[in-house]
Every structure is written in C-alpha cells, then in structure tokens.
Short mmCIF file of C-alpha atoms in Angstrom, two decimals:
data_model
loop_
_atom_site.label_atom_id
_atom_site.label_comp_id
_atom_site.label_asym_id
_atom_site.label_seq_id
_atom_site.Cartn_x
_atom_site.Cartn_y
_atom_site.Cartn_z
CA MET A 20 5.32 10.53 24.67
CA THR A 21 7.26 7.59 23.24
CA LEU A 22 6.60 6.59 19.66
CA ILE A 23 6.06 2.93 18.85
CA VAL A 24 8.22 2.42 15.77
CA GLU A 25 7.56 -0.41 13.32
CA ASP A 26 10.67 -2.58 13.16
CA GLY A 27 9.58 -5.07 10.49
CA THR A 28 7.82 -7.50 12.83
CA GLY A 29 4.34 -6.22 11.97
CA LYS A 30 3.51 -4.69 15.35
CA ALA A 31 -0.17 -4.35 16.16
CA ASP A 32 0.43 -1.01 17.91
CA SER A 33 3.09 0.74 15.81
CA GLN A 34 2.67 4.44 15.02
CA ALA A 35 5.62 5.35 12.81
CA TYR A 36 8.39 4.06 10.58
CA LEU A 37 11.13 6.15 12.14
CA SER A 38 12.04 7.38 15.59
CA ALA A 39 12.56 10.93 16.81
CA ILE A 40 16.31 10.24 16.89
CA GLU A 41 16.24 9.07 13.26
CA LEU A 42 14.30 12.16 12.12
CA THR A 43 16.69 14.47 13.96
CA ALA A 44 19.71 12.71 12.41
CA TYR A 45 18.12 12.85 8.92
CA ALA A 46 17.50 16.59 9.20
CA SER A 47 20.89 17.31 10.75
CA ALA A 48 22.74 15.45 7.98
CA ARG A 49 21.03 17.71 5.43
CA GLY A 50 21.40 20.97 7.35
CA ILE A 51 17.64 21.22 7.91
CA SER A 52 16.12 22.69 11.07
CA ILE A 53 13.08 20.92 12.46
CA VAL A 54 10.25 23.25 13.44
CA GLY A 55 7.93 21.84 16.10
CA ASP A 56 7.62 18.81 18.34
CA VAL A 57 9.49 16.00 16.54
CA GLU A 58 7.22 13.18 17.73
CA VAL A 59 4.04 15.08 16.86
CA LEU A 60 5.43 15.79 13.38
CA ILE A 61 6.21 12.09 12.92
CA LEU A 62 2.71 11.06 14.03
CA ARG A 63 1.12 13.54 11.63
CA ALA A 64 3.40 12.34 8.83
CA SER A 65 2.37 8.74 9.59
CA MET A 66 -1.24 9.60 8.76
CA TYR A 67 -0.17 10.77 5.31
CA VAL A 68 2.43 8.09 4.57
CA ASP A 69 0.28 5.18 5.68
CA ALA A 70 -2.63 6.35 3.49
CA LEU A 71 -0.60 5.84 0.30
CA SER A 72 -1.34 2.92 -2.04
CA PHE A 73 1.91 0.97 -1.78
CA VAL A 74 2.93 -1.89 -4.04
CA GLY A 75 2.53 -5.39 -2.67
CA SER A 76 0.26 -6.22 0.25
CA LYS A 77 0.42 -6.04 4.03
CA ASN A 78 2.41 -8.84 5.62
CA THR A 79 -0.29 -9.66 8.21
CA LYS A 80 -3.83 -8.43 8.80
CA ASP A 81 -3.06 -7.61 12.44
CA GLN A 82 -0.20 -5.15 11.82
CA ALA A 83 -1.11 -1.55 12.55
CA MET A 84 0.65 0.03 9.57
CA GLN A 85 1.05 -0.71 5.88
CA TRP A 86 4.62 -2.01 6.22
CA PRO A 87 6.14 -4.60 6.32
CA ARG A 88 4.75 -5.85 3.00
CA LEU A 89 4.74 -8.92 0.77
CA ASN A 90 5.65 -9.03 -2.94
CA VAL A 91 7.52 -5.73 -3.11
CA TYR A 92 10.34 -5.13 -5.57
CA MET A 93 12.39 -1.95 -5.82
CA ASP A 94 14.99 -1.41 -8.50
CA GLY A 95 14.58 -5.05 -9.48
CA PHE A 96 15.32 -6.43 -6.00
CA ALA A 97 12.90 -8.10 -3.62
CA ILE A 98 12.24 -6.28 -0.35
CA LEU A 99 12.23 -8.69 2.59
CA THR A 100 8.92 -9.21 4.38
CA THR A 101 10.63 -8.07 7.58
CA GLU A 102 12.18 -4.95 6.06
CA ILE A 103 11.23 -1.33 6.50
CA PRO A 104 12.94 0.27 3.48
CA LYS A 105 15.19 3.28 4.02
CA LEU A 106 13.22 4.99 1.26
CA LEU A 107 10.06 4.71 3.40
CA LYS A 108 11.84 6.20 6.41
CA ASP A 109 13.18 9.00 4.19
CA LEU A 110 9.64 9.67 2.95
CA GLN A 111 8.29 9.91 6.50
CA ALA A 112 11.18 12.22 7.41
CA GLU A 113 10.51 14.53 4.45
CA VAL A 114 6.78 14.66 5.21
CA SER A 115 7.52 15.37 8.90
CA ILE A 116 9.83 18.25 7.96
CA ALA A 117 7.32 19.62 5.44
CA ILE A 118 4.55 19.59 8.06
CA GLY A 119 6.82 21.46 10.48
CA ASN A 120 7.40 24.08 7.80
CA GLY A 121 3.67 24.61 7.27
CA ASN A 122 3.28 22.39 4.18
CA ASP A 123 1.06 19.58 5.47
CA PRO A 124 0.05 17.38 2.50
CA LEU A 125 -3.17 16.41 4.34
CA GLU A 126 -4.40 19.98 4.78
CA THR A 127 -7.52 21.08 2.98
CA VAL A 128 -6.58 22.67 -0.35
CA GLN A 129 -8.09 26.11 -0.56
CA ARG A 130 -9.52 27.48 -3.73
CA ALA A 131 -6.77 29.05 -5.84
CA VAL A 132 -6.66 32.84 -5.96
CA LYS A 133 -5.49 34.26 -9.25
CA ARG A 134 -4.94 37.85 -8.13
CA THR A 135 -4.61 39.56 -4.76
CA LYS A 136 -3.99 43.19 -4.04
CA VAL A 137 -3.11 44.75 -0.70
CA GLY A 138 -2.45 48.44 -1.02
CA PRO A 139 0.17 48.97 -3.75
CA ILE A 140 1.29 45.30 -3.68
CA GLU A 141 -0.31 43.00 -6.19
CA LYS A 142 0.29 39.30 -6.86
CA GLU A 143 -1.10 37.27 -9.75
CA TYR A 144 -0.56 33.55 -10.31
CA ALA A 145 -0.26 31.79 -13.64
CA ASP A 146 -3.46 30.18 -14.92
CA ASN A 147 -1.97 26.69 -14.54
CA ALA A 148 -0.34 27.26 -11.14
CA ALA A 149 -0.95 24.62 -8.48
CA PRO A 150 -3.31 25.78 -5.70
CA PHE A 151 -0.87 24.50 -3.07
CA VAL A 152 2.85 24.07 -2.42
CA MET A 153 4.08 20.76 -3.83
CA ASN A 154 7.17 19.12 -2.37
CA LEU A 155 8.87 17.31 -5.24
CA ARG A 156 11.18 15.36 -2.87
CA ILE A 157 8.12 13.80 -1.27
CA LYS A 158 6.57 12.98 -4.65
CA ALA A 159 9.81 11.36 -5.90
CA LEU A 160 10.06 9.15 -2.81
CA GLU A 161 6.37 8.24 -3.05
CA ARG A 162 6.70 7.26 -6.69
CA LYS A 163 9.22 4.51 -5.96
CA LEU A 164 7.15 3.09 -3.12
CA THR A 165 3.80 3.19 -4.91
CA SER A 166 4.62 2.10 -8.47
CA SER A 167 5.49 -1.40 -9.60
CA VAL A 168 8.25 -0.28 -11.98
CA GLY A 169 11.31 -2.50 -11.55
CA GLY A 170 9.44 -5.67 -10.69
CA SER A 171 6.23 -7.44 -11.50
CA THR A 172 3.97 -9.20 -9.06
CA PHE A 173 1.06 -11.40 -9.97
CA THR A 174 -0.79 -14.35 -8.50
CA VAL A 175 -0.87 -17.73 -10.27
CA SER A 176 -3.39 -20.37 -9.26
CA ARG A 177 -4.16 -23.84 -10.54
CA GLY A 178 -7.56 -24.47 -11.97
#
C-alpha cells in the first residue's frame, strides 16, 4: 500500500500528513521502536488527528483532510495556506506510535475498575485515576493546534 500524503495543495484523496519514511525517521531520532505496520498505524492515526477541532478553517471544501487551513496562527505567526505544520506531523507521529504500543486514543474507554485481585496479587486505583492511559505528548501537541492562543481570527463584514 502507498499512502497519499497531504503536501499542502489540498488533495482530494490524501490519507495522512506524514509518510512512512517520515514516521520511521521521527521514531529513530528519538530512540523509539515502532510496533506494527507503519502505514496502517499512520492511517489509524489519521482518523484520530483529522477528527480534532483545529483553529482556522479548511482551505477548500474539496480537500480530503482538515489541513491545509486558512486563518491559522501559531506562536503569533501566520501559517501559510499551503503549509502542513511540523507540529501536525509530530502529532500524527506520536499518535501512530501510541497506537502501535496499544494506546489507541480512539478505542472505547472501558469502565474503570477500582480494585482487582488475582490470587495474592491485588491492585487498587486512586478514586480520581483516569480510566485510560493518557499520552501527555499527544495532548501538548493537540493543544497548540486546536487553541487560538497566540493569534486572533475574526471575520469583519460591511453592513
């Protein structure tokens, strides 16, 4: 399978924001092993990433994915309407790696179990413990792409 990677032109058939080569390089640079089929992980991560509520708006109605976008500012700088931010690629890489490690953010969250006991081994969770594993790297990357901090966007029209 060959992934169709969005390059900033607003492809009508794109499936991902990064290639298998980019994901492999990202993981290698950080000493992370990828578990599973790289392209499948990227496709699964695309479902999660593209469901986020990003700042700005899609560049065209015909593009398959949420990026490229209009009216996006990060750290006070405008993001070009033909740009796929590195931060977005990093987010898709982190989600891909997390899915490979069994932490798919789109999985159904099971009801939290406070106490389990198997033979002599017993485990109890704190009352306020999350019912799932939360990847804080993913949440930090998401925050920058989904909040309008660092730039304001609004529409002005003449009456």
